[in-house]
PDB file of C-alpha atoms in Angstrom:
ATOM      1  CA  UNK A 137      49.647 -49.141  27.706  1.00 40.00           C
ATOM      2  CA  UNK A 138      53.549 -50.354  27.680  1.00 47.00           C
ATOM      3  CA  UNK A 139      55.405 -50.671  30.355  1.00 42.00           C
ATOM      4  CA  UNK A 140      59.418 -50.753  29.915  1.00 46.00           C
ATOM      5  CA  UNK A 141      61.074 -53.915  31.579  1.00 52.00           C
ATOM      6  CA  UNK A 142      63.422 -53.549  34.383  1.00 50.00           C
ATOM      7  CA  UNK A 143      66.550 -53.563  31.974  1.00 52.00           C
ATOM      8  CA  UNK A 144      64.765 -51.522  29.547  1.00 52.00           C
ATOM      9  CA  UNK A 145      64.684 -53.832  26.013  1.00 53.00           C
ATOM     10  CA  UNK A 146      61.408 -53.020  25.601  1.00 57.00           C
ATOM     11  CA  UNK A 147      61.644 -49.660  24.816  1.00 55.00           C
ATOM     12  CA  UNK A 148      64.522 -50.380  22.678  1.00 56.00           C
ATOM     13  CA  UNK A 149      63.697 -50.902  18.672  1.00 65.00           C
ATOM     14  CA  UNK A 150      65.942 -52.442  15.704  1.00 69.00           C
ATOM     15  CA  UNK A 151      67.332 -55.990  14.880  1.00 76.00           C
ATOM     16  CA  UNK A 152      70.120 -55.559  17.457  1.00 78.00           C
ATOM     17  CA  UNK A 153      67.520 -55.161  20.280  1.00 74.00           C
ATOM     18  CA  UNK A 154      65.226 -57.757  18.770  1.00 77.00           C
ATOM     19  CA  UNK A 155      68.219 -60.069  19.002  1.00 83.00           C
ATOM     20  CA  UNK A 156      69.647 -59.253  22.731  1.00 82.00           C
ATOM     21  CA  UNK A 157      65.676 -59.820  24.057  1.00 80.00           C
ATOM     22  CA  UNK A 158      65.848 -62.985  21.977  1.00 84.00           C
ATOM     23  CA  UNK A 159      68.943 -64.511  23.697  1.00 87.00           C
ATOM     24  CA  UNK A 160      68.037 -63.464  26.839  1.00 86.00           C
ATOM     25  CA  UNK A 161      64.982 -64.818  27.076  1.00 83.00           C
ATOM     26  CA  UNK A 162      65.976 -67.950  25.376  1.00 84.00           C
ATOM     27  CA  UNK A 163      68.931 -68.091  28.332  1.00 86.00           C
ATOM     28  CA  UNK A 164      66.084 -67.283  31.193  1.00 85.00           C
ATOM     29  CA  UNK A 165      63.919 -70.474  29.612  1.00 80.00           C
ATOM     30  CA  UNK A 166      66.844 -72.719  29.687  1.00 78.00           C
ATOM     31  CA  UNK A 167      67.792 -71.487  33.406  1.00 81.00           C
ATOM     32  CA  UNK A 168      64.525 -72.162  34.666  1.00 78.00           C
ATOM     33  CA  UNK A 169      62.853 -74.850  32.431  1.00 78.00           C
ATOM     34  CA  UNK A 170      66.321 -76.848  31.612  1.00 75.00           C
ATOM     35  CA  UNK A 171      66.343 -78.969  34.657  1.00 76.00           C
ATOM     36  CA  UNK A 172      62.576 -79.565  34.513  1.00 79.00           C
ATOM     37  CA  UNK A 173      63.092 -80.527  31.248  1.00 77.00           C
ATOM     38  CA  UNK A 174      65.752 -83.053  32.075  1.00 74.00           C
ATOM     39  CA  UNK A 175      63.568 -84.230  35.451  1.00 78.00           C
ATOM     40  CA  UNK A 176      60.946 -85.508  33.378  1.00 78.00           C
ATOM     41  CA  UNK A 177      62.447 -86.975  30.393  1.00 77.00           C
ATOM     42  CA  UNK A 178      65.107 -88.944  32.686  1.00 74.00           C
ATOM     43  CA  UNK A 179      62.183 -90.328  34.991  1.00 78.00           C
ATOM     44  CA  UNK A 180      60.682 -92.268  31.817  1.00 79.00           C
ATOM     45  CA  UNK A 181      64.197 -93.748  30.770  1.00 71.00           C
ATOM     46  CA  UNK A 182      67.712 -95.026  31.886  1.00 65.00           C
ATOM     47  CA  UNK A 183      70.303 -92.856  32.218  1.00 58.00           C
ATOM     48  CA  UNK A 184      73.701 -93.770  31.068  1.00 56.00           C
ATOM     49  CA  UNK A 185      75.576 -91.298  32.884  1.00 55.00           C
ATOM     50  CA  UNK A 186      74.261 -88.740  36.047  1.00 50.00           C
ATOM     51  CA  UNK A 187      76.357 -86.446  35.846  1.00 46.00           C
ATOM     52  CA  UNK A 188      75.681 -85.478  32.316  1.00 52.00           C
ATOM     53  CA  UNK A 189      72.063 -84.346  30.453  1.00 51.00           C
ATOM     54  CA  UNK A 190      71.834 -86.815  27.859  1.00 58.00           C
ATOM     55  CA  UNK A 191      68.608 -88.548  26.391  1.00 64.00           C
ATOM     56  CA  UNK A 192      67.826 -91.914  27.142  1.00 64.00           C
ATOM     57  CA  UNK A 193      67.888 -94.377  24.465  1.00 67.00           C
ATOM     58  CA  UNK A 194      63.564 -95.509  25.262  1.00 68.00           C
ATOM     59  CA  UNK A 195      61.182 -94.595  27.766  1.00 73.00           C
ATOM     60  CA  UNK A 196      59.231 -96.895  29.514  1.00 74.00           C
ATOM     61  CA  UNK A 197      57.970 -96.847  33.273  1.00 79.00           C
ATOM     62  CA  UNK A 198      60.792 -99.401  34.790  1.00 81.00           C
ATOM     63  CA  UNK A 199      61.721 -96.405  36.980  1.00 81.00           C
ATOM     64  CA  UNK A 200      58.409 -95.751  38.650  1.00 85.00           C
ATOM     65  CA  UNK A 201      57.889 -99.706  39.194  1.00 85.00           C
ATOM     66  CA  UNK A 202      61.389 -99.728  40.693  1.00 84.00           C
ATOM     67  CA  UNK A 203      60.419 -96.925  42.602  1.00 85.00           C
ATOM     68  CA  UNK A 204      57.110 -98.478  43.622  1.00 86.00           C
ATOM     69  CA  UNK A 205      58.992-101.514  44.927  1.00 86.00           C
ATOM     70  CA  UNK A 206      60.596 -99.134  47.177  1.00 87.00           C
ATOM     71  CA  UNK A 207      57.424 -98.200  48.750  1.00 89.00           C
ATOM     72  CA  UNK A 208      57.553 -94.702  47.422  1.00 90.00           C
ATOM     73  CA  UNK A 209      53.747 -94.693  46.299  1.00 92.00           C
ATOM     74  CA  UNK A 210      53.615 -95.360  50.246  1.00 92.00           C
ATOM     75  CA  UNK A 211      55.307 -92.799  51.033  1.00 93.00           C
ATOM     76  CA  UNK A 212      53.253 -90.358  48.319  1.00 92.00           C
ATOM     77  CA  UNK A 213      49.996 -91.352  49.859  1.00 94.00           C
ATOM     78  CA  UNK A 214      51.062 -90.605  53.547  1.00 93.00           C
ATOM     79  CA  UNK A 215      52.449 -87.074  52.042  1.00 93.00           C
ATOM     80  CA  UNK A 216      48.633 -86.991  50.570  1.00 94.00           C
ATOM     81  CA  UNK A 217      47.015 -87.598  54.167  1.00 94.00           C
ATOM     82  CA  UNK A 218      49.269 -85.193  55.785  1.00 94.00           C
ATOM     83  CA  UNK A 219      48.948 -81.899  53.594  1.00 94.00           C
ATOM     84  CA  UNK A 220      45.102 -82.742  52.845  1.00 93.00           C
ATOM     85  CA  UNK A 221      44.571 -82.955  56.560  1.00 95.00           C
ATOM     86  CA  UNK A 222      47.387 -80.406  57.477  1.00 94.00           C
ATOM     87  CA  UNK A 223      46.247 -77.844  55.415  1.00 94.00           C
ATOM     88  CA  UNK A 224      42.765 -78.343  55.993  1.00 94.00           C
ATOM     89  CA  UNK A 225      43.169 -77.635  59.343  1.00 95.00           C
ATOM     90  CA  UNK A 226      45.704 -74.673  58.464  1.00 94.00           C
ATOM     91  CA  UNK A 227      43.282 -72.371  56.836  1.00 93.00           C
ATOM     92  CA  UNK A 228      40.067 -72.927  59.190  1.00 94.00           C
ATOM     93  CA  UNK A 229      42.383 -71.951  61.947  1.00 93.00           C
ATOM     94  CA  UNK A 230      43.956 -69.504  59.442  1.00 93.00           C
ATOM     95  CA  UNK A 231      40.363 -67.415  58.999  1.00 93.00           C
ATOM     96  CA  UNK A 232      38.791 -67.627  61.940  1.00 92.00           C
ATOM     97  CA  UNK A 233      42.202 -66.206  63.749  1.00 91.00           C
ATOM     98  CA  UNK A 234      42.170 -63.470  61.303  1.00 91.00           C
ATOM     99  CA  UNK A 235      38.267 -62.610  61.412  1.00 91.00           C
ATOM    100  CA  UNK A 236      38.947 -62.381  65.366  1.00 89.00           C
ATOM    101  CA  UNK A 237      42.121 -59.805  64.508  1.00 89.00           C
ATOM    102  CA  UNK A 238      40.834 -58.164  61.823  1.00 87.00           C
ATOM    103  CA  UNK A 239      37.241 -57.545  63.298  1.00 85.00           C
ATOM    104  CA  UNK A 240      37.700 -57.996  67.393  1.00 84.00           C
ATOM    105  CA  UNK A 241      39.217 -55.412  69.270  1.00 81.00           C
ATOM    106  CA  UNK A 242      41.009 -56.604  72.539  1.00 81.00           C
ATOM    107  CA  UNK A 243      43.897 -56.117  74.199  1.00 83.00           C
ATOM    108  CA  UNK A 244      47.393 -57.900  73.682  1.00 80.00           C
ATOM    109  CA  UNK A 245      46.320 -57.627  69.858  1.00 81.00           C
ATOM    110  CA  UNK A 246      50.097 -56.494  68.939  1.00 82.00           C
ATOM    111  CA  UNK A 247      51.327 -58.767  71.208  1.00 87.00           C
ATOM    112  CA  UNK A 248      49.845 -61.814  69.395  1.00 84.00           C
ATOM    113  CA  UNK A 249      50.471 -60.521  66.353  1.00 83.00           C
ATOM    114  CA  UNK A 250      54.172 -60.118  67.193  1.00 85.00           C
ATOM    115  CA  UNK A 251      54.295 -63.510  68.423  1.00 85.00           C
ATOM    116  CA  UNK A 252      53.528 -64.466  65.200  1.00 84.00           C
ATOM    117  CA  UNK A 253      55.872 -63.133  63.378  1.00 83.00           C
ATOM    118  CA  UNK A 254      58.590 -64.419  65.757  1.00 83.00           C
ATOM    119  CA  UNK A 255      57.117 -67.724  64.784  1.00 82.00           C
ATOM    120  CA  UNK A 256      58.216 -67.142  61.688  1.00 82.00           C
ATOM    121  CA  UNK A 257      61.444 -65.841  62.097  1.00 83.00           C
ATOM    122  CA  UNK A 258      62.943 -68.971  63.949  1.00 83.00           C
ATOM    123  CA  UNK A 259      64.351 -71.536  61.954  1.00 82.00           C
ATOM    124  CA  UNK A 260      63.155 -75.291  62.130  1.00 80.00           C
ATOM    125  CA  UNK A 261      65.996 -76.895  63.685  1.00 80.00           C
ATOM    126  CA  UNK A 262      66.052 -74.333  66.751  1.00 84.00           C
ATOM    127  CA  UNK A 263      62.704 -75.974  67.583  1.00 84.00           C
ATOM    128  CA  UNK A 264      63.307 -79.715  67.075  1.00 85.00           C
ATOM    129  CA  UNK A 265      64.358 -80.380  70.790  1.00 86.00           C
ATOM    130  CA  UNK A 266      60.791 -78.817  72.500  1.00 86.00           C
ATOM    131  CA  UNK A 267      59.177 -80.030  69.833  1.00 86.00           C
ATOM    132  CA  UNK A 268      59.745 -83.781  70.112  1.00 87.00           C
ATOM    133  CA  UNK A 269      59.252 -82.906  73.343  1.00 87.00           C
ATOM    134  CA  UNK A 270      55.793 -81.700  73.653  1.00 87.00           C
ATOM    135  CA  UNK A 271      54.861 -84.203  71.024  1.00 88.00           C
ATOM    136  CA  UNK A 272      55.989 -87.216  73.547  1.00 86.00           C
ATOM    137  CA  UNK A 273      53.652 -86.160  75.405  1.00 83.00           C
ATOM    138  CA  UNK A 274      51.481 -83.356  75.458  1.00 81.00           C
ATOM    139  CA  UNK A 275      51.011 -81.240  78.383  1.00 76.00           C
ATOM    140  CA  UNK A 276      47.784 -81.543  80.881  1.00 73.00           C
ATOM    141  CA  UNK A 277      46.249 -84.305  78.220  1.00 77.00           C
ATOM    142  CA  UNK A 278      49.371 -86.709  78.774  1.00 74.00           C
ATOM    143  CA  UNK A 279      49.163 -88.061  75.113  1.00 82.00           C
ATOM    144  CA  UNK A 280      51.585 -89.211  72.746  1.00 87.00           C
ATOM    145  CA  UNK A 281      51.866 -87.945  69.672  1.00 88.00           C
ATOM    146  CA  UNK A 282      55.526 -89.477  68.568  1.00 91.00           C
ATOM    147  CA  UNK A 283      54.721 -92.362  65.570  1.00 87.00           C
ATOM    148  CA  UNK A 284      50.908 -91.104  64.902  1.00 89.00           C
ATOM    149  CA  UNK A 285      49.813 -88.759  61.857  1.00 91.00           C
ATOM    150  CA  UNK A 286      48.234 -86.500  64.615  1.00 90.00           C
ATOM    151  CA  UNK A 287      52.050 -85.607  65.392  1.00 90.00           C
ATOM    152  CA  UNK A 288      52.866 -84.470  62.070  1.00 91.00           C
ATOM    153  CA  UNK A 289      49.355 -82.206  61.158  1.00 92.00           C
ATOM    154  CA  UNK A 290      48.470 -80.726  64.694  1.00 90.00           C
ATOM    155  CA  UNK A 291      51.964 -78.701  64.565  1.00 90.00           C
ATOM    156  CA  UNK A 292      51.217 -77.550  61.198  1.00 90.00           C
ATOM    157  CA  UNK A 293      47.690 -76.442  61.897  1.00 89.00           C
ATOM    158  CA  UNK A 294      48.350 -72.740  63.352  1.00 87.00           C
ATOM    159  CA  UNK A 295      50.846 -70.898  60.208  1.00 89.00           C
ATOM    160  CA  UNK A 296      51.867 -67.105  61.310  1.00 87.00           C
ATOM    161  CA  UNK A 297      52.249 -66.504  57.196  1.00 89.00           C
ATOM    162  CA  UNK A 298      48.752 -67.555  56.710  1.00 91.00           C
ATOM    163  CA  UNK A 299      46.945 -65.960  59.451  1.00 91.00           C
ATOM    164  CA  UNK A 300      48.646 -62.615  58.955  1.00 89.00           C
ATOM    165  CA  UNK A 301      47.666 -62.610  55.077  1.00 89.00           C
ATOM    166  CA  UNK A 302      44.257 -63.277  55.759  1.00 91.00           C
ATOM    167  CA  UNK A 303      44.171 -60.774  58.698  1.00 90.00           C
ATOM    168  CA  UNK A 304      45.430 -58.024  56.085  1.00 87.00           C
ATOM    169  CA  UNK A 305      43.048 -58.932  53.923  1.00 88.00           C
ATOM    170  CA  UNK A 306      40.239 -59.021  56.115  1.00 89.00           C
ATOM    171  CA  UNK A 307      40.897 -56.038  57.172  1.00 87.00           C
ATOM    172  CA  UNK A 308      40.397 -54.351  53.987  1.00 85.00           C
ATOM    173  CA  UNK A 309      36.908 -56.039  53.565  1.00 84.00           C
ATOM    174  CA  UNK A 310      34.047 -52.551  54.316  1.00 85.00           C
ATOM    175  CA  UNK A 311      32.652 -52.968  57.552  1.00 85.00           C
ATOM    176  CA  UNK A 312      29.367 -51.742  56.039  1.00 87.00           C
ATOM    177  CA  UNK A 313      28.753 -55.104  54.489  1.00 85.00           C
ATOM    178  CA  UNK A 314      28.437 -56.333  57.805  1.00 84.00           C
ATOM    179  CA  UNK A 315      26.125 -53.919  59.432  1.00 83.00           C
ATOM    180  CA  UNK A 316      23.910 -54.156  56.279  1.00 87.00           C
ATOM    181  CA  UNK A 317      23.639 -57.863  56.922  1.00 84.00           C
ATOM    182  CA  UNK A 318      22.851 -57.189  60.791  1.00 85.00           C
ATOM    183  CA  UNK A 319      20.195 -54.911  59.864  1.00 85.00           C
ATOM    184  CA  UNK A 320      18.850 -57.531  58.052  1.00 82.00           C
ATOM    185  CA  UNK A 321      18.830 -59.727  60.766  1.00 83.00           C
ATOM    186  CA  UNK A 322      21.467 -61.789  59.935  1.00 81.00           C
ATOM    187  CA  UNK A 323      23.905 -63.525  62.909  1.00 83.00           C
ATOM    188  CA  UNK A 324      27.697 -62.746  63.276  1.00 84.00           C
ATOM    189  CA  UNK A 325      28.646 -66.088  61.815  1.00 87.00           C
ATOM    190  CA  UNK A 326      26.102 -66.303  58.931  1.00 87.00           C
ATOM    191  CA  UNK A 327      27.325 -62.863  58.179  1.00 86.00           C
ATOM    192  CA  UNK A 328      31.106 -64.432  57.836  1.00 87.00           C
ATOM    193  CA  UNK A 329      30.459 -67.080  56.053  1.00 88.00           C
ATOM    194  CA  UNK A 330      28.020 -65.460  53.731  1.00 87.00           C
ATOM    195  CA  UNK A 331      29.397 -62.241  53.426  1.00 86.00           C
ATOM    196  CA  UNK A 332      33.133 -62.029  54.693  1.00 88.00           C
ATOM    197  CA  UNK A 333      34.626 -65.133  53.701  1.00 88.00           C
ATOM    198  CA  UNK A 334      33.553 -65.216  49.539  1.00 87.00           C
ATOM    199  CA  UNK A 335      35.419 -61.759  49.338  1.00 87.00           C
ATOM    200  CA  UNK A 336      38.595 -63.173  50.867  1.00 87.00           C
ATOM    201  CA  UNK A 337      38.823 -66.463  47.813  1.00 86.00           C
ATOM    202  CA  UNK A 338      41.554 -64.295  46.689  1.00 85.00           C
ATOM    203  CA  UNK A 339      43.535 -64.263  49.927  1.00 87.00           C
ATOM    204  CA  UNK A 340      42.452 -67.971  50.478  1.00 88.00           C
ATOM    205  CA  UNK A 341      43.902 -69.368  47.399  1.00 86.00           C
ATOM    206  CA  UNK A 342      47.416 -67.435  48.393  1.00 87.00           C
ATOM    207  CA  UNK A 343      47.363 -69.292  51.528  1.00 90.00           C
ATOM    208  CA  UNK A 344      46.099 -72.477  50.130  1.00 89.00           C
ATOM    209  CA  UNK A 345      49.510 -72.405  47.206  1.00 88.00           C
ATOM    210  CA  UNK A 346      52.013 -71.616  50.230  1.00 90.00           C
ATOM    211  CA  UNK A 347      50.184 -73.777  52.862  1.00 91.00           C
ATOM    212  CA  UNK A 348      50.359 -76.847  50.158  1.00 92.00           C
ATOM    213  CA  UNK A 349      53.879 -76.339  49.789  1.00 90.00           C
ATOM    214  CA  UNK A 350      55.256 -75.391  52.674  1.00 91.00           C
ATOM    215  CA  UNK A 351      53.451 -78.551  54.670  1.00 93.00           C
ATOM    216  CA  UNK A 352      54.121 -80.859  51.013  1.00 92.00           C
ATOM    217  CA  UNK A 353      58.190 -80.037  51.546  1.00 89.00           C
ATOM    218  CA  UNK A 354      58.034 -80.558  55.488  1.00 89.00           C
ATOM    219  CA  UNK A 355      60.985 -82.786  56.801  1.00 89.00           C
ATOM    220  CA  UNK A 356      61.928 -82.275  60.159  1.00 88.00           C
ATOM    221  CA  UNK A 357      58.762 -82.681  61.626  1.00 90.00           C
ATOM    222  CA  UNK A 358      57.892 -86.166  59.966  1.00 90.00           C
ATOM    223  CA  UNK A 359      61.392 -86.820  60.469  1.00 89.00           C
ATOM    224  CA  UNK A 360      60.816 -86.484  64.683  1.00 90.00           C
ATOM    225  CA  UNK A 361      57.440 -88.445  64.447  1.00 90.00           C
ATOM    226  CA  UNK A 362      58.065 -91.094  62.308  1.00 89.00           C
ATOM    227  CA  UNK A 363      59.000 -93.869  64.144  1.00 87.00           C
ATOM    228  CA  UNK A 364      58.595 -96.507  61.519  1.00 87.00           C
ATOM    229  CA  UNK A 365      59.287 -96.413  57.765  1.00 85.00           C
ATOM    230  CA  UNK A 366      55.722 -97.192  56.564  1.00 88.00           C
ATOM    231  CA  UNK A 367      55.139 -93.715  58.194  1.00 89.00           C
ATOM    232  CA  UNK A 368      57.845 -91.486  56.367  1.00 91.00           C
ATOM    233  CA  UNK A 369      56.499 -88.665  54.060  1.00 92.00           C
ATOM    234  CA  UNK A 370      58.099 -88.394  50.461  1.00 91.00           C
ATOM    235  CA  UNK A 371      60.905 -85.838  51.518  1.00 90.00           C
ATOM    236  CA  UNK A 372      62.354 -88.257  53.889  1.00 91.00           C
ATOM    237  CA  UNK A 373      62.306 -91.005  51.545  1.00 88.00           C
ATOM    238  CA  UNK A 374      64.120 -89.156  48.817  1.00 87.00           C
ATOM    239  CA  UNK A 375      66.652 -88.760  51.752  1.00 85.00           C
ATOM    240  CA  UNK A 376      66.948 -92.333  51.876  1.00 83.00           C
ATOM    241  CA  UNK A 377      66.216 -92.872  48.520  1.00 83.00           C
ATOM    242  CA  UNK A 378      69.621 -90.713  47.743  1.00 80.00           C
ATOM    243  CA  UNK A 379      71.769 -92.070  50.333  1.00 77.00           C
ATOM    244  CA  UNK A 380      70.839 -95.867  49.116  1.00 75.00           C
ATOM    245  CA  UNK A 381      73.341 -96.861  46.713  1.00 73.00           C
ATOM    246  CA  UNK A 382      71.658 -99.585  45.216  1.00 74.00           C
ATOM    247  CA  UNK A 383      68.954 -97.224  44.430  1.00 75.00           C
ATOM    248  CA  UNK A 384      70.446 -96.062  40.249  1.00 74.00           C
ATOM    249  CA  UNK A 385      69.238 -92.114  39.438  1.00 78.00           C
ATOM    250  CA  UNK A 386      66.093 -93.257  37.071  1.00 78.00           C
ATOM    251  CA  UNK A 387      64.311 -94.310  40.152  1.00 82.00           C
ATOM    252  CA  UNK A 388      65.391 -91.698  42.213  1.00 84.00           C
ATOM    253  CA  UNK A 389      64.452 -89.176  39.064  1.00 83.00           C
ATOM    254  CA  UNK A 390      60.916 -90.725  39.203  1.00 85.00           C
ATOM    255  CA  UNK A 391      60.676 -90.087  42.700  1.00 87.00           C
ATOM    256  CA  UNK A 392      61.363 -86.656  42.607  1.00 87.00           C
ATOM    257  CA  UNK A 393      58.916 -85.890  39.798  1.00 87.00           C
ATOM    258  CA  UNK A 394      56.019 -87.665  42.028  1.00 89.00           C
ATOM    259  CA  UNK A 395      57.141 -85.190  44.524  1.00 89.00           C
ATOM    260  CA  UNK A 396      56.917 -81.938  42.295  1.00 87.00           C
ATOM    261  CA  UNK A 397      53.863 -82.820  40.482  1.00 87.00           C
ATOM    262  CA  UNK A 398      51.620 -82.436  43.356  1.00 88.00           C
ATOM    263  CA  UNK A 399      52.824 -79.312  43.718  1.00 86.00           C
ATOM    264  CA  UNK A 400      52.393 -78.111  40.063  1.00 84.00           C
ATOM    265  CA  UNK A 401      48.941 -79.000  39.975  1.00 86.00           C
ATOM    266  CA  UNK A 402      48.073 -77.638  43.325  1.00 83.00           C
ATOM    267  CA  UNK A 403      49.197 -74.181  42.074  1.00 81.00           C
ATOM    268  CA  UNK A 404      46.902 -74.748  38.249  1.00 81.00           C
ATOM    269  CA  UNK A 405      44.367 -75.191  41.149  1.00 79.00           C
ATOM    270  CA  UNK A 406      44.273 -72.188  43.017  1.00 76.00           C
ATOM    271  CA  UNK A 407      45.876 -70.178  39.976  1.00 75.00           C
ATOM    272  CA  UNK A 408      43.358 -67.730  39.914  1.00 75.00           C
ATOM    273  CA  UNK A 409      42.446 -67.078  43.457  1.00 70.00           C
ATOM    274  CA  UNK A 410      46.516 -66.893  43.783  1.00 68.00           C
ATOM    275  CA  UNK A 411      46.746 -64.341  41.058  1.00 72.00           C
ATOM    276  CA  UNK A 412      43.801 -62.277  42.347  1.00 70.00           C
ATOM    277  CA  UNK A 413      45.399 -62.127  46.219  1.00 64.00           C
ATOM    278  CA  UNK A 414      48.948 -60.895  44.863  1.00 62.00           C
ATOM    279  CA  UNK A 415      47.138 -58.482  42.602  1.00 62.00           C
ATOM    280  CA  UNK A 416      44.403 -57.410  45.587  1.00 59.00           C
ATOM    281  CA  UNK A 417      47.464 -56.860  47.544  1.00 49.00           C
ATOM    282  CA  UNK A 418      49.943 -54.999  45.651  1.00 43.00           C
ATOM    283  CA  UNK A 419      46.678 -52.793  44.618  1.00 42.00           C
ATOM    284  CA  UNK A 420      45.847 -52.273  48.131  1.00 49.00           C
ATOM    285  CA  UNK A 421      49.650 -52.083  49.238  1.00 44.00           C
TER     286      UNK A 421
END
């Protein structure tokens, strides 16, 4: 089975056609691959002039030791804590919200679901003011959260785009399978962690890729907690990183790849439970 592309050069034959598809895709490599490309041969050398993509004349790893002397590999490790803890947090509440959704029946069920997508509808900034706030000190408990790593996972531990994906999925998950394993005797949570929750890896790994990167590129909320340097995340210190002219490109080159890599190899992770939710989806869609 063939299916035609969008502008239609599959369908098209000859050396002409075989030529255009060529270029194209040659031009849609360079687009997207060009400044990854120059990103990680630029981190491993010196180069002569920004503004320009030019090989360096050796690679060593004077950029990342330059970098590391500006507490960058500090600043990778508290990114580390944060997103392993953030997003840890992020998809226990993320399923158990959805199982209660999907499976529970009670009323102001729109409403909450509404609420969430307001949540995601308002921009960051909007939110700064209440925010810093409530994390000076939270209501009835009286604790401060301003300067502590608590401050900068507990906000991140309830995400409207992750408990609305799971929700969706759960719901397409047969309610038969559970009243087969009541009949059998088996309780309501041994039934969702046996029998609901390994059908939803697909919709997991989806909100385990966006969940990774959208807490890994956070900056406003480390940017309200941190009250000390030793506690910035890596965002924030490319910030500073940038805006530090005696800091040359190489090291701030070698700063951004740390940041990206994560990234990269959280999606080769969860690259097949992320291919199997968008697939599930657009199937069930």
């Amino acid at each position: 089975m063939r299916f035609d592309s969008t502008l239609g050069l599959e369908s098209k034959r000859g050396p002409l056609a075989v030529t255009l598809k060529t270029i194209l895709y040659a031009a849609i490599v360079v687009v997207f691959l060009g400044p990854l490309v120059g990103l990680l041969i630029n981190a491993f050398g010196a180069v002569p002039d920004p503004t320009r993509f030019s090989l360096p004349d050796s690679f060593s790893l004077d950029n990342f030791i330059q970098a590391g002397n500006r507490k960058v590999f500090l600043y990778l490790l508290n990114s580390f804590v944060v997103v392993g803890f953030g997003l840890l947090l992020q998809m226990i509440v993320s399923v158990f919200a959805a199982y209660a959704l999907a499976r529970k029946k009670f009323r102001g069920m729109t409403v909450v679901l509404l609420l969430m997508l307001v949540t995601m509808m308002i921009p960051e900034e909007v939110i700064i003011l209440p925010l810093s706030a409530v994390l000076g000190e939270l209501p009835l408990i009286g604790t401060r959260l301003i300067g502590t790593y608590a401050g900068m996972i507990l906000p991140i531990g309830a995400w409207g785009f992750s408990i609305l994906v799971m929700t969706e999925f759960m719901k397409e998950v047969p309610v038969e399978l559970e009243e087969a394993a009541r009949i059998d005797g088996a309780g309501e949570m041994r039934t969702f962690f046996t029998i609901i929750l390994p059908l939803c890896r697909p919709a997991i790994g989806v909100i385990g890729v966006f969940g990774f990167t959208m807490i890994w590129d956070q900056y406003v909320l480390p940017l309200i907690v941190a009250t000390d340097s030793d506690q910035w995340t890596l965002p924030i210190a490319l910030r500073s990183l940038r805006s530090d002219e005696e800091v040359g490109i190489g090291v701030l080159l070698a700063a951004s790849l740390l940041a990206l890599l994560p990234s990269i190899i959280a999606f080769l992770a969860f690259q097949r439970q992320f291919m199997r939710g968008l697939t599930s989806g657009a199937i069930k869609g």
